[in-house]
PDB file of C-alpha atoms in Angstrom:
ATOM      1  CA  MET A  27      -0.189  -0.035   0.137  1.00 82.00           C
ATOM      2  CA  ILE A  28       2.847   2.455   0.857  1.00 88.00           C
ATOM      3  CA  THR A  29       4.653   1.557  -2.466  1.00 88.00           C
ATOM      4  CA  THR A  30       1.404   2.532  -4.254  1.00 92.00           C
ATOM      5  CA  ILE A  31       0.884   5.926  -2.696  1.00 94.00           C
ATOM      6  CA  ARG A  32       4.527   6.637  -3.093  1.00 95.00           C
ATOM      7  CA  SER A  33       4.273   5.657  -6.706  1.00 95.00           C
ATOM      8  CA  ILE A  34       1.232   7.592  -7.370  1.00 95.00           C
ATOM      9  CA  VAL A  35       2.940  10.632  -5.691  1.00 96.00           C
ATOM     10  CA  PHE A  36       5.830  10.200  -8.048  1.00 97.00           C
ATOM     11  CA  GLN A  37       4.145  10.181 -10.864  1.00 95.00           C
ATOM     12  CA  ALA A  38       2.088  13.234 -10.022  1.00 97.00           C
ATOM     13  CA  LEU A  39       5.761  14.870  -9.488  1.00 97.00           C
ATOM     14  CA  TYR A  40       7.036  13.603 -12.475  1.00 96.00           C
ATOM     15  CA  TRP A  41       4.242  15.260 -14.767  1.00 94.00           C
ATOM     16  CA  LEU A  42       4.390  18.632 -12.821  1.00 97.00           C
ATOM     17  CA  THR A  43       8.069  18.777 -13.018  1.00 97.00           C
ATOM     18  CA  SER A  44       8.226  17.722 -16.556  1.00 92.00           C
ATOM     19  CA  ILE A  45       5.496  20.431 -17.355  1.00 91.00           C
ATOM     20  CA  PHE A  46       7.245  23.089 -15.459  1.00 95.00           C
ATOM     21  CA  TYR A  47      10.833  22.604 -17.259  1.00 92.00           C
ATOM     22  CA  VAL A  48       9.242  22.312 -20.635  1.00 88.00           C
ATOM     23  CA  LEU A  49       7.466  25.586 -20.308  1.00 90.00           C
ATOM     24  CA  GLY A  50      10.734  26.921 -18.796  1.00 92.00           C
ATOM     25  CA  ALA A  51      12.726  25.765 -21.526  1.00 90.00           C
ATOM     26  CA  ILE A  52      10.650  27.975 -23.808  1.00 90.00           C
ATOM     27  CA  PRO A  53      12.365  31.306 -23.630  1.00 92.00           C
ATOM     28  CA  LEU A  54      15.759  29.442 -23.819  1.00 92.00           C
ATOM     29  CA  LEU A  55      15.220  28.535 -27.121  1.00 89.00           C
ATOM     30  CA  ILE A  56      15.723  32.083 -28.437  1.00 89.00           C
ATOM     31  CA  LEU A  57      18.984  32.560 -26.151  1.00 87.00           C
ATOM     32  CA  PRO A  58      22.028  32.215 -28.389  1.00 88.00           C
ATOM     33  CA  GLY A  59      24.096  28.831 -27.474  1.00 86.00           C
ATOM     34  CA  ARG A  60      23.059  25.412 -26.248  1.00 88.00           C
ATOM     35  CA  LYS A  61      24.777  25.874 -22.872  1.00 90.00           C
ATOM     36  CA  PRO A  62      21.767  27.862 -21.024  1.00 92.00           C
ATOM     37  CA  LEU A  63      19.088  24.785 -22.227  1.00 92.00           C
ATOM     38  CA  MET A  64      21.494  22.297 -21.442  1.00 92.00           C
ATOM     39  CA  ARG A  65      22.094  23.767 -17.899  1.00 93.00           C
ATOM     40  CA  TRP A  66      18.252  23.740 -17.814  1.00 94.00           C
ATOM     41  CA  ILE A  67      18.081  20.047 -18.951  1.00 93.00           C
ATOM     42  CA  PHE A  68      20.712  18.793 -16.371  1.00 94.00           C
ATOM     43  CA  GLY A  69      18.793  20.594 -13.310  1.00 96.00           C
ATOM     44  CA  TYR A  70      15.481  18.865 -14.773  1.00 95.00           C
ATOM     45  CA  THR A  71      17.497  15.181 -14.508  1.00 96.00           C
ATOM     46  CA  ARG A  72      18.764  15.969 -11.075  1.00 96.00           C
ATOM     47  CA  VAL A  73      15.418  17.005 -10.009  1.00 97.00           C
ATOM     48  CA  MET A  74      13.932  13.726 -11.269  1.00 97.00           C
ATOM     49  CA  CYS A  75      16.779  11.557  -9.448  1.00 97.00           C
ATOM     50  CA  PHE A  76      16.062  13.516  -6.309  1.00 97.00           C
ATOM     51  CA  TRP A  77      12.181  12.467  -6.813  1.00 97.00           C
ATOM     52  CA  MET A  78      13.405   8.803  -7.468  1.00 96.00           C
ATOM     53  CA  ARG A  79      15.401   8.478  -4.222  1.00 95.00           C
ATOM     54  CA  TRP A  80      13.474  10.432  -1.982  1.00 96.00           C
ATOM     55  CA  ILE A  81       9.851   9.883  -3.112  1.00 96.00           C
ATOM     56  CA  ALA A  82       9.897   6.482  -4.783  1.00 95.00           C
ATOM     57  CA  GLY A  83      12.646   5.124  -2.480  1.00 96.00           C
ATOM     58  CA  ILE A  84      15.191   4.111  -5.279  1.00 96.00           C
ATOM     59  CA  LYS A  85      18.596   4.546  -4.179  1.00 96.00           C
ATOM     60  CA  ILE A  86      20.707   5.199  -7.238  1.00 96.00           C
ATOM     61  CA  VAL A  87      24.308   3.874  -7.365  1.00 96.00           C
ATOM     62  CA  VAL A  88      26.745   4.825 -10.042  1.00 96.00           C
ATOM     63  CA  ARG A  89      29.753   2.411 -10.677  1.00 97.00           C
ATOM     64  CA  GLY A  90      32.812   2.958 -13.074  1.00 96.00           C
ATOM     65  CA  LYS A  91      32.513   6.571 -13.733  1.00 95.00           C
ATOM     66  CA  GLU A  92      36.121   6.897 -13.495  1.00 95.00           C
ATOM     67  CA  LYS A  93      36.455   4.595 -16.800  1.00 95.00           C
ATOM     68  CA  VAL A  94      34.941   7.205 -18.635  1.00 95.00           C
ATOM     69  CA  PRO A  95      37.323   9.002 -20.828  1.00 93.00           C
ATOM     70  CA  ASP A  96      37.613  12.518 -21.292  1.00 89.00           C
ATOM     71  CA  GLY A  97      36.510  14.086 -24.463  1.00 88.00           C
ATOM     72  CA  PRO A  98      34.178  12.961 -27.116  1.00 90.00           C
ATOM     73  CA  LEU A  99      33.237   9.614 -26.915  1.00 93.00           C
ATOM     74  CA  ILE A 100      30.088   7.070 -27.370  1.00 95.00           C
ATOM     75  CA  ILE A 101      27.821   5.516 -24.459  1.00 97.00           C
ATOM     76  CA  ALA A 102      26.234   2.845 -25.174  1.00 97.00           C
ATOM     77  CA  ALA A 103      23.780   1.610 -22.899  1.00 97.00           C
ATOM     78  CA  LYS A 104      21.321  -1.090 -21.547  1.00 97.00           C
ATOM     79  CA  HIS A 105      17.703   0.472 -21.761  1.00 94.00           C
ATOM     80  CA  GLN A 106      15.247  -0.779 -19.297  1.00 94.00           C
ATOM     81  CA  SER A 107      13.344   1.939 -17.940  1.00 94.00           C
ATOM     82  CA  TRP A 108      11.929   5.095 -18.704  1.00 91.00           C
ATOM     83  CA  GLY A 109      14.467   6.885 -16.046  1.00 93.00           C
ATOM     84  CA  ASP A 110      17.620   5.444 -17.693  1.00 94.00           C
ATOM     85  CA  GLY A 111      18.114   8.912 -19.474  1.00 92.00           C
ATOM     86  CA  PHE A 112      17.696  10.825 -16.389  1.00 94.00           C
ATOM     87  CA  LEU A 113      20.336   8.519 -14.728  1.00 93.00           C
ATOM     88  CA  THR A 114      22.647   9.146 -17.599  1.00 93.00           C
ATOM     89  CA  PHE A 115      21.950  12.952 -18.146  1.00 93.00           C
ATOM     90  CA  SER A 116      22.281  13.750 -14.473  1.00 94.00           C
ATOM     91  CA  GLN A 117      26.090  12.197 -14.682  1.00 92.00           C
ATOM     92  CA  PHE A 118      27.301  14.569 -17.500  1.00 89.00           C
ATOM     93  CA  GLU A 119      26.190  18.157 -17.960  1.00 82.00           C
ATOM     94  CA  ASP A 120      26.428  18.419 -21.891  1.00 85.00           C
ATOM     95  CA  ILE A 121      25.581  14.952 -23.862  1.00 90.00           C
ATOM     96  CA  ALA A 122      24.007  14.538 -26.860  1.00 88.00           C
ATOM     97  CA  PHE A 123      21.752  11.373 -27.220  1.00 85.00           C
ATOM     98  CA  VAL A 124      20.606   9.449 -30.316  1.00 83.00           C
ATOM     99  CA  THR A 125      16.747   9.420 -30.650  1.00 79.00           C
ATOM    100  CA  GLY A 126      14.235   8.741 -33.708  1.00 69.00           C
ATOM    101  CA  ASP A 127      12.236  11.466 -35.185  1.00 65.00           C
ATOM    102  CA  HIS A 128       9.037  10.096 -34.009  1.00 61.00           C
ATOM    103  CA  LEU A 129       9.548  12.656 -30.920  1.00 60.00           C
ATOM    104  CA  GLU A 130       9.453  15.555 -33.159  1.00 59.00           C
ATOM    105  CA  ASN A 131       5.855  15.011 -33.554  1.00 61.00           C
ATOM    106  CA  PHE A 132       5.122  16.289 -30.015  1.00 64.00           C
ATOM    107  CA  PRO A 133       4.689  19.944 -29.354  1.00 62.00           C
ATOM    108  CA  LEU A 134       7.789  21.789 -28.510  1.00 69.00           C
ATOM    109  CA  VAL A 135       9.541  18.692 -28.194  1.00 71.00           C
ATOM    110  CA  GLY A 136      11.265  19.100 -31.845  1.00 72.00           C
ATOM    111  CA  GLY A 137      12.563  22.694 -31.076  1.00 76.00           C
ATOM    112  CA  VAL A 138      14.081  21.573 -27.482  1.00 79.00           C
ATOM    113  CA  LEU A 139      15.907  18.605 -29.298  1.00 78.00           C
ATOM    114  CA  ARG A 140      17.460  20.795 -32.017  1.00 79.00           C
ATOM    115  CA  LYS A 141      18.646  23.428 -29.669  1.00 83.00           C
ATOM    116  CA  MET A 142      20.182  20.690 -27.596  1.00 84.00           C
ATOM    117  CA  GLY A 143      21.905  19.305 -30.278  1.00 81.00           C
ATOM    118  CA  ALA A 144      20.356  15.794 -30.136  1.00 81.00           C
ATOM    119  CA  ILE A 145      21.073  13.463 -32.961  1.00 79.00           C
ATOM    120  CA  VAL A 146      17.789  12.806 -34.499  1.00 74.00           C
ATOM    121  CA  VAL A 147      17.733   9.655 -36.828  1.00 71.00           C
ATOM    122  CA  ASP A 148      15.147   9.404 -39.822  1.00 62.00           C
ATOM    123  CA  ASN A 149      13.955   6.057 -39.048  1.00 55.00           C
ATOM    124  CA  CYS A 150      12.765   5.728 -42.401  1.00 51.00           C
ATOM    125  CA  GLY A 151      15.870   7.359 -44.639  1.00 49.00           C
ATOM    126  CA  GLY A 152      18.153   4.245 -44.711  1.00 54.00           C
ATOM    127  CA  ALA A 153      21.552   4.698 -46.166  1.00 56.00           C
ATOM    128  CA  HIS A 154      21.038   8.587 -46.901  1.00 56.00           C
ATOM    129  CA  ALA A 155      19.672   8.874 -43.165  1.00 57.00           C
ATOM    130  CA  ARG A 156      22.998   7.320 -42.266  1.00 57.00           C
ATOM    131  CA  ALA A 157      25.348   9.134 -44.347  1.00 59.00           C
ATOM    132  CA  ARG A 158      23.907  12.472 -43.153  1.00 62.00           C
ATOM    133  CA  LEU A 159      24.175  11.099 -39.694  1.00 63.00           C
ATOM    134  CA  VAL A 160      28.084  10.637 -40.417  1.00 59.00           C
ATOM    135  CA  ASP A 161      28.583  13.802 -42.251  1.00 61.00           C
ATOM    136  CA  GLN A 162      26.854  16.363 -40.116  1.00 73.00           C
ATOM    137  CA  GLU A 163      25.520  15.070 -37.035  1.00 72.00           C
ATOM    138  CA  LEU A 164      28.785  13.031 -35.634  1.00 77.00           C
ATOM    139  CA  LYS A 165      31.143  15.668 -36.938  1.00 77.00           C
ATOM    140  CA  LYS A 166      29.257  18.616 -35.317  1.00 79.00           C
ATOM    141  CA  ALA A 167      29.357  16.842 -31.842  1.00 80.00           C
ATOM    142  CA  GLN A 168      32.827  15.801 -32.206  1.00 79.00           C
ATOM    143  CA  ASN A 169      33.940  19.382 -32.789  1.00 81.00           C
ATOM    144  CA  GLN A 170      31.960  20.726 -29.658  1.00 83.00           C
ATOM    145  CA  ASN A 171      33.761  17.903 -27.671  1.00 84.00           C
ATOM    146  CA  ARG A 172      30.596  16.128 -26.930  1.00 88.00           C
ATOM    147  CA  ARG A 173      29.443  12.747 -25.429  1.00 91.00           C
ATOM    148  CA  ILE A 174      27.072  10.692 -27.206  1.00 93.00           C
ATOM    149  CA  LEU A 175      24.418   8.329 -25.490  1.00 94.00           C
ATOM    150  CA  ILE A 176      22.945   5.735 -27.420  1.00 94.00           C
ATOM    151  CA  TYR A 177      20.683   2.466 -26.838  1.00 94.00           C
ATOM    152  CA  PRO A 178      21.723  -0.018 -29.100  1.00 94.00           C
ATOM    153  CA  GLU A 179      18.822  -1.981 -29.138  1.00 93.00           C
ATOM    154  CA  GLY A 180      16.491   0.767 -29.837  1.00 88.00           C
ATOM    155  CA  HIS A 181      13.480  -0.371 -27.383  1.00 87.00           C
ATOM    156  CA  LEU A 182      12.661  -0.661 -23.758  1.00 91.00           C
ATOM    157  CA  ALA A 183      13.529  -4.269 -22.912  1.00 92.00           C
ATOM    158  CA  PRO A 184      11.846  -6.270 -20.131  1.00 92.00           C
ATOM    159  CA  VAL A 185      14.138  -7.084 -17.256  1.00 93.00           C
ATOM    160  CA  GLY A 186      16.510  -9.844 -18.100  1.00 91.00           C
ATOM    161  CA  GLN A 187      15.781  -9.941 -21.639  1.00 92.00           C
ATOM    162  CA  GLN A 188      17.205  -8.031 -25.027  1.00 93.00           C
ATOM    163  CA  TYR A 189      16.263  -6.856 -28.358  1.00 94.00           C
ATOM    164  CA  ARG A 190      18.610  -7.362 -31.353  1.00 94.00           C
ATOM    165  CA  TYR A 191      21.733  -4.689 -31.203  1.00 95.00           C
ATOM    166  CA  LYS A 192      21.445  -2.617 -34.182  1.00 91.00           C
ATOM    167  CA  LYS A 193      24.168  -2.042 -36.283  1.00 89.00           C
ATOM    168  CA  GLY A 194      24.039   1.715 -36.419  1.00 85.00           C
ATOM    169  CA  VAL A 195      25.756   1.737 -33.167  1.00 91.00           C
ATOM    170  CA  PHE A 196      28.974   0.289 -35.283  1.00 93.00           C
ATOM    171  CA  HIS A 197      28.693   2.898 -38.003  1.00 87.00           C
ATOM    172  CA  MET A 198      28.799   5.579 -35.114  1.00 88.00           C
ATOM    173  CA  TYR A 199      31.358   3.971 -33.704  1.00 92.00           C
ATOM    174  CA  GLN A 200      33.485   3.781 -36.709  1.00 90.00           C
ATOM    175  CA  ALA A 201      32.800   7.292 -37.858  1.00 87.00           C
ATOM    176  CA  TYR A 202      33.506   8.839 -34.647  1.00 89.00           C
ATOM    177  CA  GLY A 203      36.712   7.576 -34.213  1.00 90.00           C
ATOM    178  CA  ARG A 204      36.289   7.254 -30.533  1.00 92.00           C
ATOM    179  CA  PRO A 205      35.701   4.824 -27.581  1.00 96.00           C
ATOM    180  CA  VAL A 206      32.562   3.423 -27.034  1.00 97.00           C
ATOM    181  CA  VAL A 207      31.693   3.024 -23.162  1.00 98.00           C
ATOM    182  CA  PRO A 208      29.360   0.329 -22.373  1.00 98.00           C
ATOM    183  CA  ALA A 209      26.760   0.820 -19.602  1.00 98.00           C
ATOM    184  CA  ALA A 210      24.852  -1.947 -17.566  1.00 97.00           C
ATOM    185  CA  THR A 211      22.002  -1.350 -15.414  1.00 97.00           C
ATOM    186  CA  ASN A 212      19.147  -3.150 -13.256  1.00 96.00           C
ATOM    187  CA  LEU A 213      16.927   0.276 -13.073  1.00 96.00           C
ATOM    188  CA  GLY A 214      14.284  -2.034 -14.752  1.00 95.00           C
ATOM    189  CA  LEU A 215      13.759  -3.675 -11.274  1.00 95.00           C
ATOM    190  CA  ARG A 216      12.946  -0.271  -9.686  1.00 95.00           C
ATOM    191  CA  TRP A 217      11.076   1.248 -12.598  1.00 94.00           C
ATOM    192  CA  PRO A 218      10.131  -1.408 -15.204  1.00 89.00           C
ATOM    193  CA  GLN A 219       9.930  -0.068 -18.614  1.00 80.00           C
ATOM    194  CA  GLN A 220       7.036   2.635 -18.748  1.00 75.00           C
ATOM    195  CA  HIS A 221       5.257   0.921 -15.540  1.00 83.00           C
ATOM    196  CA  TRP A 222       3.712   3.862 -13.242  1.00 85.00           C
ATOM    197  CA  ARG A 223       4.528   1.819 -10.198  1.00 90.00           C
ATOM    198  CA  LEU A 224       7.846   1.634  -8.760  1.00 93.00           C
ATOM    199  CA  THR A 225       9.644  -0.565  -6.176  1.00 94.00           C
ATOM    200  CA  PRO A 226      12.059   0.983  -3.840  1.00 95.00           C
ATOM    201  CA  GLY A 227      15.510  -0.451  -3.655  1.00 95.00           C
ATOM    202  CA  GLU A 228      18.948   0.031  -5.029  1.00 96.00           C
ATOM    203  CA  ALA A 229      19.401   0.954  -8.674  1.00 96.00           C
ATOM    204  CA  VAL A 230      22.866   0.477 -10.424  1.00 96.00           C
ATOM    205  CA  ILE A 231      24.115   2.067 -13.322  1.00 97.00           C
ATOM    206  CA  GLU A 232      27.739   0.727 -14.150  1.00 97.00           C
ATOM    207  CA  TYR A 233      30.180   2.287 -16.728  1.00 98.00           C
ATOM    208  CA  LEU A 234      32.050  -0.533 -17.784  1.00 98.00           C
ATOM    209  CA  ASP A 235      35.679  -0.867 -19.803  1.00 97.00           C
ATOM    210  CA  PRO A 236      35.794   1.235 -22.767  1.00 97.00           C
ATOM    211  CA  ILE A 237      35.945  -0.355 -26.426  1.00 97.00           C
ATOM    212  CA  GLU A 238      38.637   1.316 -28.304  1.00 96.00           C
ATOM    213  CA  PRO A 239      38.481   2.303 -31.904  1.00 95.00           C
ATOM    214  CA  GLY A 240      39.465   0.279 -34.775  1.00 95.00           C
ATOM    215  CA  LEU A 241      37.574  -3.074 -34.436  1.00 97.00           C
ATOM    216  CA  ASP A 242      35.761  -4.723 -37.171  1.00 96.00           C
ATOM    217  CA  LYS A 243      31.787  -4.934 -37.153  1.00 96.00           C
ATOM    218  CA  GLU A 244      31.504  -8.407 -35.816  1.00 96.00           C
ATOM    219  CA  THR A 245      34.022  -8.123 -33.053  1.00 97.00           C
ATOM    220  CA  PHE A 246      32.729  -4.780 -31.960  1.00 97.00           C
ATOM    221  CA  MET A 247      29.275  -5.853 -31.847  1.00 97.00           C
ATOM    222  CA  LEU A 248      30.042  -9.009 -30.209  1.00 97.00           C
ATOM    223  CA  ARG A 249      32.278  -7.343 -27.652  1.00 97.00           C
ATOM    224  CA  LEU A 250      29.651  -4.403 -27.266  1.00 98.00           C
ATOM    225  CA  GLU A 251      26.516  -7.017 -26.553  1.00 97.00           C
ATOM    226  CA  ARG A 252      28.449  -9.272 -23.918  1.00 97.00           C
ATOM    227  CA  ALA A 253      29.447  -6.491 -21.912  1.00 97.00           C
ATOM    228  CA  ILE A 254      26.296  -4.751 -21.541  1.00 97.00           C
ATOM    229  CA  GLU A 255      23.900  -7.824 -21.295  1.00 96.00           C
ATOM    230  CA  THR A 256      26.606 -10.234 -19.308  1.00 96.00           C
ATOM    231  CA  ARG A 257      26.916  -7.389 -16.709  1.00 97.00           C
ATOM    232  CA  SER A 258      23.004  -5.984 -16.740  1.00 97.00           C
ATOM    233  CA  ILE A 259      22.137  -9.785 -15.686  1.00 95.00           C
ATOM    234  CA  GLU A 260      24.643  -9.979 -12.920  1.00 95.00           C
ATOM    235  CA  LEU A 261      23.145  -6.675 -11.581  1.00 96.00           C
ATOM    236  CA  LEU A 262      19.869  -8.264 -10.984  1.00 95.00           C
ATOM    237  CA  GLY A 263      21.216 -10.673  -8.685  1.00 91.00           C
ATOM    238  CA  GLU A 264      18.511 -12.711  -6.651  1.00 89.00           C
ATOM    239  CA  GLU A 265      15.807 -10.564  -8.097  1.00 90.00           C
ATOM    240  CA  ALA A 266      16.274 -11.826 -11.819  1.00 85.00           C
ATOM    241  CA  PRO A 267      12.980 -12.810 -12.929  1.00 86.00           C
ATOM    242  CA  LYS A 268      12.237 -16.544 -12.298  1.00 84.00           C
ATOM    243  CA  ASP A 269       9.523 -17.069 -15.055  1.00 78.00           C
ATOM    244  CA  ARG A 270      11.591 -16.049 -18.320  1.00 78.00           C
ATOM    245  CA  GLU A 271      15.001 -16.902 -19.789  1.00 83.00           C
ATOM    246  CA  LEU A 272      17.460 -14.574 -18.858  1.00 86.00           C
ATOM    247  CA  GLY A 273      19.258 -12.792 -21.980  1.00 82.00           C
ATOM    248  CA  ALA A 274      16.460 -14.337 -24.393  1.00 79.00           C
ATOM    249  CA  LEU A 275      16.285 -12.425 -27.633  1.00 83.00           C
ATOM    250  CA  LEU A 276      13.130 -10.604 -28.350  1.00 80.00           C
ATOM    251  CA  PRO A 277      11.486 -10.010 -31.573  1.00 84.00           C
ATOM    252  CA  ASP A 278      11.730  -6.664 -33.120  1.00 79.00           C
ATOM    253  CA  PRO A 279       8.346  -5.144 -31.978  1.00 72.00           C
ATOM    254  CA  ARG A 280       7.929  -2.694 -35.303  1.00 66.00           C
ATOM    255  CA  SER A 281       8.313  -5.673 -37.430  1.00 58.00           C
TER     256      SER A 281
END
């Protein structure tokens, strides 16, 4: 009962906080430069992590941040929860993230994404979209000395399971010429996918050993997937779901 009440209060604060920060971002869109907006978004993610800790009872533990090199790089993370982005953004003040162009359909969101310097991928653009990504978006991010966040599966995965890793992360790794830092998490135990009900307890995000540039596609993809999935399952511990095969490959929901 207490957990349910805490979850209801958290959801109310989640939406009120989100609306406040979206509206507050509007005047920042006309200011020159990206930094004022990024500081505003950074504050938003910190507030959300505060609500997660003190309202929902989720203790956030960050491990391995010392393994993240300075300068531009790619963080490739497990995606189990709506809250994954809050955890990662709250650790780095200026990070670009990769998202599909579907988010541009929401009012104001497209303008905010462009101002933030998000890397928006045309989901139907094929090779042309990939060429634009390499020629424009990645070069811009590298010139600005930015870290990039990408979820290689492209979907929120149920705890203990995974979707096929998309090859786009390799093309970014190859074009960027910088290390890729895998990131594992068990946040889905506390805030599963897009569910409204949260469960108190410890949530870990762990940055793993960087993958240096220069690997071929097969070697890179295998190493990345093994690192993220193996450690994410280990972080589940005794709370791993007993009713499903851990690490099972799920069909793409868009197919």
